[in-house]
Amino acid sequence: MGAAEERPRARGGGWQEAEARRELFASLEQAVAEKRAGKVKKLLRHAKTAAKDACSEEESRVIDAADGCLTAIAAATSKRLNTLLDDLDQLPPDPDPDVLRIKVRELLRAASEASSIGPHRQAKVEAWKERVRHTAGPLQPGQGKSLPQLHRQVTRKRWLERRCPRCGANSGHQQCAVDTMPGEMRRVPHDERLKPIIDERREQQRLRRPWRVYEVTCPDCGQEPEQRCTTSGGPHRSRVELAKEYTRLKKAHS
C-alpha cells in the first residue's frame, strides 16, 4: 500500500519538473528576444545546469541563441563604452555639471553591463567617477543638494555685462577664468557674476506684480495679511477691490 502511494507522487513530481523546465527555457527565449542581458545571464545559468545531463535539440538551440545574444550585447556595450569615454575626453575643461553628470552616469551603466572592460578602461571609468563626485555633485537624482545653474536663468547676451567679483573678469567681453586651470576660460560665467542680475530681475518682478488678495487687511472682517476672511465663500468683495487699488497705485508709481 505504501509503495503504491509513492508511485503517483513520483509521476506527479516528474511532471512538475518537466513543466518548470519548459517554463525556464521559454523565459530564456523571451529574454533573448528582448535582449535583456541581466535576465539572459541569470536564466542561462539555470538552463545550462538543467541541461547538463540531457538536452533536447530545442533546448540546445535556445542555449546557443542565449550565448550568441550575450556575445553580441557585450560587443555593443564595449563599443558604446569606448564612445562614451571619447565623448567625455572631448568635453571642455569646465563642462556643464549636468552634462558631465549625465554622461558619467551612462558610462557607469555601460561599464556595469560589460562583461570585462580591462584595467585601462577601468582606470578611466574610476577617474571620471571621482571627477564628477568633486565637480558636479551626486550621480543619482535626489542625492544631496544640486548645484545652482544660474547661467540657465540669464540670457547669454547678459552673461558678461558685469565684472566678475570672483575671478576679476572685466565687464562687456571678458569670459570668466577656470579656477583650477590658469589660462583656461570657463564655458559659462561664475555664479557670483550672474547672481546680481537675477536678484535685480526678481526685485523688478516683485515691484511689478499685482497685490494678492490675502496680502492686504480685509476692510470688512479685519483679517490680517495671510489670514483668510471669516466667510465660507472666499474673501470679501471689499478686500478684492482693495488689492486691485493697491496694484493700480503700484503701477502708477513704477
mmCIF file of N, CA, C and O in Angstrom, residues 4 12 27 43 59 62 67 94 106 111 114 128 132 137 150 157 169 188 197 207 218 225 238 243-244:
data_model
loop_
_atom_site.group_PDB
_atom_site.id
_atom_site.type_symbol
_atom_site.label_atom_id
_atom_site.label_comp_id
_atom_site.label_asym_id
_atom_site.label_seq_id
_atom_site.Cartn_x
_atom_site.Cartn_y
_atom_site.Cartn_z
ATOM 1 N N ALA A 4 2.515 1.706 -3.355
ATOM 2 C CA ALA A 4 1.541 2.138 -4.359
ATOM 3 C C ALA A 4 1.281 3.635 -4.237
ATOM 4 O O ALA A 4 1.018 4.318 -5.205
ATOM 5 N N GLY A 12 3.771 12.585 -10.427
ATOM 6 C CA GLY A 12 3.368 13.981 -10.326
ATOM 7 C C GLY A 12 4.565 14.902 -10.218
ATOM 8 O O GLY A 12 4.648 15.947 -10.849
ATOM 9 N N SER A 27 11.134 31.235 -20.842
ATOM 10 C CA SER A 27 11.506 32.539 -20.294
ATOM 11 C C SER A 27 12.857 32.991 -20.839
ATOM 12 O O SER A 27 13.050 34.180 -21.144
ATOM 13 N N LEU A 43 19.050 33.391 -16.361
ATOM 14 C CA LEU A 43 18.300 32.224 -16.832
ATOM 15 C C LEU A 43 19.209 31.235 -17.552
ATOM 16 O O LEU A 43 19.001 30.015 -17.464
ATOM 17 N N GLU A 59 16.124 22.750 -26.754
ATOM 18 C CA GLU A 59 16.808 23.385 -25.626
ATOM 19 C C GLU A 59 18.216 23.817 -26.010
ATOM 20 O O GLU A 59 18.687 24.889 -25.626
ATOM 21 N N VAL A 62 18.017 27.071 -27.918
ATOM 22 C CA VAL A 62 17.768 28.221 -27.057
ATOM 23 C C VAL A 62 19.044 28.634 -26.320
ATOM 24 O O VAL A 62 19.360 29.825 -26.213
ATOM 25 N N ASP A 67 23.710 32.354 -25.675
ATOM 26 C CA ASP A 67 25.159 32.619 -25.702
ATOM 27 C C ASP A 67 25.484 33.669 -26.771
ATOM 28 O O ASP A 67 26.266 34.587 -26.535
ATOM 29 N N ASP A 94 35.969 72.956 -18.287
ATOM 30 C CA ASP A 94 34.971 73.310 -17.269
ATOM 31 C C ASP A 94 33.572 73.021 -17.807
ATOM 32 O O ASP A 94 32.821 73.935 -18.145
ATOM 33 N N GLU A 106 25.852 57.432 -17.604
ATOM 34 C CA GLU A 106 25.756 56.493 -18.733
ATOM 35 C C GLU A 106 27.001 55.631 -18.825
ATOM 36 O O GLU A 106 26.925 54.426 -19.127
ATOM 37 N N ALA A 111 29.653 50.384 -18.209
ATOM 38 C CA ALA A 111 30.737 49.596 -17.609
ATOM 39 C C ALA A 111 30.195 48.423 -16.807
ATOM 40 O O ALA A 111 30.766 47.328 -16.814
ATOM 41 N N ALA A 114 29.062 45.637 -19.229
ATOM 42 C CA ALA A 114 30.106 44.951 -19.998
ATOM 43 C C ALA A 114 30.655 43.786 -19.200
ATOM 44 O O ALA A 114 30.809 43.859 -17.975
ATOM 45 N N TRP A 128 36.796 59.269 -14.022
ATOM 46 C CA TRP A 128 35.629 60.106 -14.316
ATOM 47 C C TRP A 128 34.632 60.077 -13.166
ATOM 48 O O TRP A 128 33.997 61.086 -12.859
ATOM 49 N N VAL A 132 33.520 63.581 -11.324
ATOM 50 C CA VAL A 132 32.143 64.078 -11.243
ATOM 51 C C VAL A 132 31.701 64.212 -9.797
ATOM 52 O O VAL A 132 30.899 65.079 -9.447
ATOM 53 N N GLY A 137 28.656 67.058 -8.246
ATOM 54 C CA GLY A 137 27.706 66.605 -7.245
ATOM 55 C C GLY A 137 27.272 65.161 -7.444
ATOM 56 O O GLY A 137 27.870 64.414 -8.219
ATOM 57 N N LEU A 150 22.826 78.942 -12.501
ATOM 58 C CA LEU A 150 22.369 80.314 -12.700
ATOM 59 C C LEU A 150 22.478 80.752 -14.157
ATOM 60 O O LEU A 150 21.701 81.605 -14.595
ATOM 61 N N LYS A 157 23.271 86.930 -23.815
ATOM 62 C CA LYS A 157 23.773 88.263 -24.142
ATOM 63 C C LYS A 157 24.054 89.104 -22.896
ATOM 64 O O LYS A 157 24.743 90.136 -22.984
ATOM 65 N N ALA A 169 37.169 89.039 -14.063
ATOM 66 C CA ALA A 169 36.956 89.250 -15.497
ATOM 67 C C ALA A 169 36.225 90.566 -15.725
ATOM 68 O O ALA A 169 35.251 90.880 -15.033
ATOM 69 N N VAL A 188 30.800 78.902 -19.072
ATOM 70 C CA VAL A 188 29.737 79.741 -18.525
ATOM 71 C C VAL A 188 30.328 80.609 -17.412
ATOM 72 O O VAL A 188 31.330 80.239 -16.807
ATOM 73 N N ILE A 197 22.433 89.933 -11.352
ATOM 74 C CA ILE A 197 21.496 90.124 -12.456
ATOM 75 C C ILE A 197 20.160 89.481 -12.124
ATOM 76 O O ILE A 197 19.090 90.057 -12.340
ATOM 77 N N LEU A 207 8.223 94.235 -7.782
ATOM 78 C CA LEU A 207 7.632 95.564 -7.811
ATOM 79 C C LEU A 207 6.508 95.663 -8.832
ATOM 80 O O LEU A 207 5.579 96.473 -8.665
ATOM 81 N N CYS A 218 -8.361 92.820 5.405
ATOM 82 C CA CYS A 218 -9.735 92.903 4.926
ATOM 83 C C CYS A 218 -10.487 94.045 5.630
ATOM 84 O O CYS A 218 -10.554 94.067 6.866
ATOM 85 N N PRO A 225 -3.075 90.273 6.873
ATOM 86 C CA PRO A 225 -2.465 89.623 5.705
ATOM 87 C C PRO A 225 -2.122 88.156 5.991
ATOM 88 O O PRO A 225 -1.703 87.809 7.094
ATOM 89 N N SER A 238 -14.792 93.675 -0.693
ATOM 90 C CA SER A 238 -14.030 94.893 -0.378
ATOM 91 C C SER A 238 -12.529 94.609 -0.333
ATOM 92 O O SER A 238 -11.712 95.465 -0.675
ATOM 93 N N ALA A 243 -7.116 95.179 -2.942
ATOM 94 C CA ALA A 243 -5.908 94.639 -3.578
ATOM 95 C C ALA A 243 -5.738 95.212 -4.975
ATOM 96 O O ALA A 243 -4.622 95.538 -5.403
ATOM 97 N N LYS A 244 -6.843 95.368 -5.702
ATOM 98 C CA LYS A 244 -6.789 95.957 -7.042
ATOM 99 C C LYS A 244 -6.337 97.411 -6.978
ATOM 100 O O LYS A 244 -5.576 97.885 -7.824
#
